[in-house]
Amino acid sequence: MEYNFRDIEKKWQKRWVEQKTYKVTEQKDKKKYYVLNMFPYPSGAGLHVGHPLGYIASDIYARYKRLQGFNVLNPMGYDAYGLPAEQYAIQTGQHPEKTTFENINRYRSQLDKIGFSFDWDREVRTCDPIYYKWTQWAFQKMFNSFYCNKCGHAAPISHLIEHFEKKGTEGINAAQSEELSFTADEWNSWDEKRKQEVLMNYRIAYLGETMVNWCAGLGTVLANDEVVEGVSVRGGFPVEQRKMRQWCLRVSAYAQRLLDGLDTIDWTDSLKETQRNWIGRSEGTEVVFNVKDSDVKFTIFTTRADTMFGVTFMVLAPESDYVAQVTTADQKSEVDAYIERTKKRTERDRISDRRMTGVFSGSYAINPFTNDAIPIWVSDYVLAGYGTGAIMAVPAHDSRDYLFAKTFNLPIIPLIEGADVSEESYDAKEGIVMNSPMPGKQTEFSLNGLTVKEAIAATKKFVTEKGLGRVKVNYRLRDAIFSRQRYWGEPFPVYYKDDMPYMIPEECLPLELPEIDQYKPTETGEPPLGRAKVWAWDTVNNKIVENTKIDNKTVFALDLYTMPGFAGSSAYYLRYMDPHNQEALVAKDVDEYWQNVDLYVGGTEHATGHLIYSRFWNKFLFDYGVSCKEEPFQKLVNQGMIQGRSNFVYRDNEASGAAGHPVFVSLGLKDNYKDVTPIHVDVNIVSNDILDVEAFKAWRPEYHDAEFVLEGGKYVCGWAIEKMSKSMFNVVNPDMIVERYGADTLRLYEMFLGPVEQSKPWDTNGIDGCHRFLKKLWALFYDNRTDAFLPDDSEATADMLKSVHKLIKKVSQDIEHFSYNTSISAFMICVNELAQQKCRNKELLKTLVVLLAPFAPHISEELWEALGGQGSVCDAQWPSWNEEYLKESNMQLTISFNGKARYQKDFAVDADNATIEKAVLEDERSSKYLEGMSVVKVIIVPKKIVNIVMKPAK
């Protein structure tokens, strides 16, 4: 009986659904294991073979843990909100929900064909109101919370109000946008609006003025990773920096906890370091600078307060509010023009660009250590979001300050003995301090002669004692912008009273998206929700009403913004635990059972976005007891990328011009032609680099009459490794692979390509090997000629036991380290050995099937059933190896004569040297090398070689 993979895979996929094989429930008497994939955004293009890589890797591990006796949660869903669906809706007039659901159905069909062990009863979609009710609920809870620095966690805003009523800001140590100071009497005298404005300074979800990437062409704010070189990734529209009133999340309040948590989780060192750099903790000093001839003063943050004597200019970020205050009348036009140019550059562009630009403000600041007047410049290499948006520039000891000073011919004062700053800055953080102050300069404070470490400590003390500033810990991590001017996203459950936000009652959630006629901004520039006919809140009846009835007394305007993509993905792992709960995001007992994700698999591109926000979100919920674990993802594995293997045909331009139709020359002949152009060709009409000529003619109308110059009767294509992309025609649809070779072959081959964490090229040419392996496996069980079932109760030999137990050990160890490619090699070796040994032992073959089940579940289910296994192979028991079977009874030694290897010979593993020497000298194969020679000595290297040292006989 032949291996009919199509019928086998359809049979088992149908049975898994019917028997709910992968449905999982909480079982208190069973240890849990939670496996999670970063869920996909369902694009219209569907899956290509690169997308399932991480899913297959995690599915193997999930199946393996189930076989070990764990209760495994392995869910899947869809990150269904996003800009692509909205842009498609704008272009076609279709509701984005329609195209999103169509894409989801396509994804589901493709995923089902690959045979994943997902519990689809737990599916979530971020665009489902039942799901995003809990995103809105979490947002409201953040709005009604502040972060208490003293107790180190979030607390209800009502506690803060009570404190203000009794003591004002006295004794308050809370995360805030700006430091405020007021008395209880002042607080109690304010009206409601003023109180709400003050509370906004402390809320974890708050409205704030912030710089954003504004894209007029898309009518929305974009994240940094959605902008490249000043234009939007989608559509290529210009993007500019603009200050807007936005919803923000006070992620910065959790900066230290986000850092500390990294020490408790099993992530790669490189990923942890990426997050540490993003959070950017630095200990330093805030120092106040006064502006000359002005009442204006501003604060700078520096980690190197010891360099105050080397400050030769100040720099303000273009977005800083101080720019307008210090710019003089004669410099205003230049400053305004510079700021306008800067708007077209994203922060990422500004950070990466080494070219220095700037403009003098016209004003000077007073260095509090030297009393020198130093010029204040405006430059986009300083960012408004880090520190105070103002820096003191020490060009001798900072590379960017150095470049700026060189560009604008500003002074450079070295502060470390031996520092050569003639060509570049001296950035070393050690040495003996000099020029602090400069020779002949009289100041009340000197650092000369101290080490850098001593100077930093002395300066911090001086600044504090003299009231020039304070010692402070600073973080690069900024609060997350949480508003988007789009339609296709979670609506904010917020209405506005006297221009201040208020939450709709929790029992009224979810607030669902309204119907609108178009999905682009209004003619007056409002976000798309401004087009809704019904989008206002009646506070008396607690319901949405016609916005024509807004009276700002009982009926108020609802928020026109929607939440960003990361809103729905920040706590989806919790919802998977309890997806049908209508009363809570997750029930307490359910959360305490699953706790957190044991294994999370996804791409490195989420290192500083999703993973930061999700950890923050979880810590906030942990503060309120919603999540019982502070860190959501205990172990994280980043899968690599599968690159495309492109194919090319070569157009002979000279012949094509003369013939009037295209002429293509084969790869091996192209160098014989003068004017040849390589053209990408669809890899799906190429097999082993041989072009299907007729399929190529039918592929595009312009190639219908093409001629081909062949080699050996075939057209051989060129190839290159490139990113898998539709534009390069190198996208491989997994459906085609499954149809041709089967899902089990696809699963094996994706893992066989290389280590999970590494990127590797897809090459369909190599997939035959994995398919042949499955056929060889099948041949251990069925005779293709007679259809006979071969396994029986015959006794297993020592060699058979050794082959299988060697495999058990190898695969068990490899799976724990995600070394799936070497596991598959071990399967191939074992199957070859068992075939040579003519193994028919049913129990050993059963063990082989269980080992293979996580990798190739369909064929494993079929063979398990044929072997008489009970239930699904998923619920078998993972085998353990016996070291006794792995002990070597023989060893193979290389026999050399005067250092030249001649043959190999087997010996008992416990053979002594005398026995080995005697056997070698008596072996008939040795006689021709010993003829006419006398043996000087015999050297035996244990378990490796025997070298017979000879010389000519006398």
mmCIF file of C-alpha atoms in Angstrom, residues 61-173:
data_model
loop_
_atom_site.group_PDB
_atom_site.id
_atom_site.type_symbol
_atom_site.label_atom_id
_atom_site.label_comp_id
_atom_site.label_asym_id
_atom_site.label_seq_id
_atom_site.Cartn_x
_atom_site.Cartn_y
_atom_site.Cartn_z
ATOM 1 C CA TYR A 61 6.775 21.845 21.301
ATOM 2 C CA ALA A 62 3.101 21.937 22.297
ATOM 3 C CA ARG A 63 2.573 18.369 21.069
ATOM 4 C CA TYR A 64 5.772 17.257 22.794
ATOM 5 C CA LYS A 65 4.637 18.715 26.150
ATOM 6 C CA ARG A 66 1.237 17.045 25.750
ATOM 7 C CA LEU A 67 2.953 13.701 25.195
ATOM 8 C CA GLN A 68 4.888 14.371 28.403
ATOM 9 C CA GLY A 69 1.595 14.564 30.294
ATOM 10 C CA PHE A 70 1.065 18.326 30.428
ATOM 11 C CA ASN A 71 -2.293 20.015 29.942
ATOM 12 C CA VAL A 72 -1.295 22.218 27.011
ATOM 13 C CA LEU A 73 -2.975 25.476 26.026
ATOM 14 C CA ASN A 74 -2.114 26.246 22.389
ATOM 15 C CA PRO A 75 -4.560 28.916 21.079
ATOM 16 C CA MET A 76 -4.717 31.023 17.934
ATOM 17 C CA GLY A 77 -6.537 34.172 16.868
ATOM 18 C CA TYR A 78 -6.191 37.290 14.729
ATOM 19 C CA ASP A 79 -4.805 40.777 15.235
ATOM 20 C CA ALA A 80 -7.635 42.062 13.086
ATOM 21 C CA TYR A 81 -7.433 45.859 13.302
ATOM 22 C CA GLY A 82 -4.989 47.712 11.101
ATOM 23 C CA LEU A 83 -4.245 50.378 8.533
ATOM 24 C CA PRO A 84 -4.088 48.091 5.429
ATOM 25 C CA ALA A 85 -7.739 47.041 5.794
ATOM 26 C CA GLU A 86 -8.775 50.656 6.259
ATOM 27 C CA GLN A 87 -6.835 51.842 3.215
ATOM 28 C CA TYR A 88 -8.396 49.084 1.140
ATOM 29 C CA ALA A 89 -11.810 50.206 2.392
ATOM 30 C CA ILE A 90 -11.074 53.789 1.336
ATOM 31 C CA GLN A 91 -10.063 52.598 -2.158
ATOM 32 C CA THR A 92 -12.989 50.207 -2.708
ATOM 33 C CA GLY A 93 -15.752 51.569 -0.505
ATOM 34 C CA GLN A 94 -16.107 48.206 1.243
ATOM 35 C CA HIS A 95 -16.420 48.011 5.000
ATOM 36 C CA PRO A 96 -13.022 46.937 6.421
ATOM 37 C CA GLU A 97 -14.824 44.278 8.448
ATOM 38 C CA LYS A 98 -15.816 42.510 5.216
ATOM 39 C CA THR A 99 -12.280 42.252 3.841
ATOM 40 C CA THR A 100 -10.878 41.424 7.283
ATOM 41 C CA PHE A 101 -13.266 38.498 7.720
ATOM 42 C CA GLU A 102 -12.545 37.276 4.195
ATOM 43 C CA ASN A 103 -8.825 37.337 4.974
ATOM 44 C CA ILE A 104 -9.403 35.554 8.292
ATOM 45 C CA ASN A 105 -11.322 32.782 6.515
ATOM 46 C CA ARG A 106 -8.474 32.367 4.066
ATOM 47 C CA TYR A 107 -5.890 32.224 6.848
ATOM 48 C CA ARG A 108 -7.962 29.683 8.759
ATOM 49 C CA SER A 109 -8.233 27.460 5.720
ATOM 50 C CA GLN A 110 -4.470 27.586 5.161
ATOM 51 C CA LEU A 111 -3.661 26.965 8.828
ATOM 52 C CA ASP A 112 -6.022 23.985 8.996
ATOM 53 C CA LYS A 113 -4.285 22.347 6.049
ATOM 54 C CA ILE A 114 -0.941 22.378 7.903
ATOM 55 C CA GLY A 115 -2.332 20.406 10.846
ATOM 56 C CA PHE A 116 -1.820 22.611 13.889
ATOM 57 C CA SER A 117 -2.997 21.549 17.340
ATOM 58 C CA PHE A 118 -4.744 24.871 18.025
ATOM 59 C CA ASP A 119 -7.798 24.963 20.278
ATOM 60 C CA TRP A 120 -9.996 26.944 17.895
ATOM 61 C CA ASP A 121 -12.772 27.155 20.510
ATOM 62 C CA ARG A 122 -10.592 29.833 22.131
ATOM 63 C CA GLU A 123 -10.083 31.934 18.991
ATOM 64 C CA VAL A 124 -10.061 35.703 19.524
ATOM 65 C CA ARG A 125 -10.371 38.513 17.014
ATOM 66 C CA THR A 126 -9.362 41.971 18.165
ATOM 67 C CA CYS A 127 -12.113 43.557 16.043
ATOM 68 C CA ASP A 128 -14.845 41.588 17.841
ATOM 69 C CA PRO A 129 -16.740 43.828 20.299
ATOM 70 C CA ILE A 130 -16.896 40.906 22.745
ATOM 71 C CA TYR A 131 -13.103 40.975 22.753
ATOM 72 C CA TYR A 132 -12.374 44.689 22.666
ATOM 73 C CA LYS A 133 -14.821 45.323 25.490
ATOM 74 C CA TRP A 134 -11.939 44.278 27.740
ATOM 75 C CA THR A 135 -9.442 46.512 25.957
ATOM 76 C CA GLN A 136 -11.806 49.433 26.606
ATOM 77 C CA TRP A 137 -12.275 48.244 30.206
ATOM 78 C CA ALA A 138 -8.490 48.179 30.778
ATOM 79 C CA PHE A 139 -8.160 51.661 29.261
ATOM 80 C CA GLN A 140 -10.825 53.005 31.620
ATOM 81 C CA LYS A 141 -9.054 51.396 34.559
ATOM 82 C CA MET A 142 -5.801 53.096 33.511
ATOM 83 C CA PHE A 143 -7.615 56.416 33.187
ATOM 84 C CA ASN A 144 -8.915 56.000 36.714
ATOM 85 C CA SER A 145 -5.467 55.134 38.112
ATOM 86 C CA PHE A 146 -2.212 56.831 38.994
ATOM 87 C CA TYR A 147 1.203 55.338 39.700
ATOM 88 C CA CYS A 148 2.408 55.648 43.277
ATOM 89 C CA ASN A 149 6.218 55.767 43.264
ATOM 90 C CA LYS A 150 6.307 55.264 47.031
ATOM 91 C CA CYS A 151 4.389 51.962 46.974
ATOM 92 C CA GLY A 152 5.655 50.953 43.521
ATOM 93 C CA HIS A 153 2.342 50.134 41.852
ATOM 94 C CA ALA A 154 -0.815 51.572 40.333
ATOM 95 C CA ALA A 155 -3.595 52.789 42.611
ATOM 96 C CA PRO A 156 -7.091 54.254 42.126
ATOM 97 C CA ILE A 157 -7.160 57.947 41.250
ATOM 98 C CA SER A 158 -9.732 58.343 44.036
ATOM 99 C CA HIS A 159 -6.911 57.820 46.566
ATOM 100 C CA LEU A 160 -5.052 60.740 45.030
ATOM 101 C CA ILE A 161 -8.155 62.942 45.142
ATOM 102 C CA GLU A 162 -8.622 62.154 48.834
ATOM 103 C CA HIS A 163 -5.012 63.146 49.504
ATOM 104 C CA PHE A 164 -5.372 66.395 47.552
ATOM 105 C CA GLU A 165 -8.505 67.281 49.523
ATOM 106 C CA LYS A 166 -6.630 66.892 52.808
ATOM 107 C CA LYS A 167 -2.991 67.784 52.094
ATOM 108 C CA GLY A 168 -2.669 69.040 48.524
ATOM 109 C CA THR A 169 0.571 67.760 46.953
ATOM 110 C CA GLU A 170 2.373 67.502 50.288
ATOM 111 C CA GLY A 171 3.900 64.041 50.623
ATOM 112 C CA ILE A 172 2.839 62.972 47.142
ATOM 113 C CA ASN A 173 5.354 60.854 45.249
#
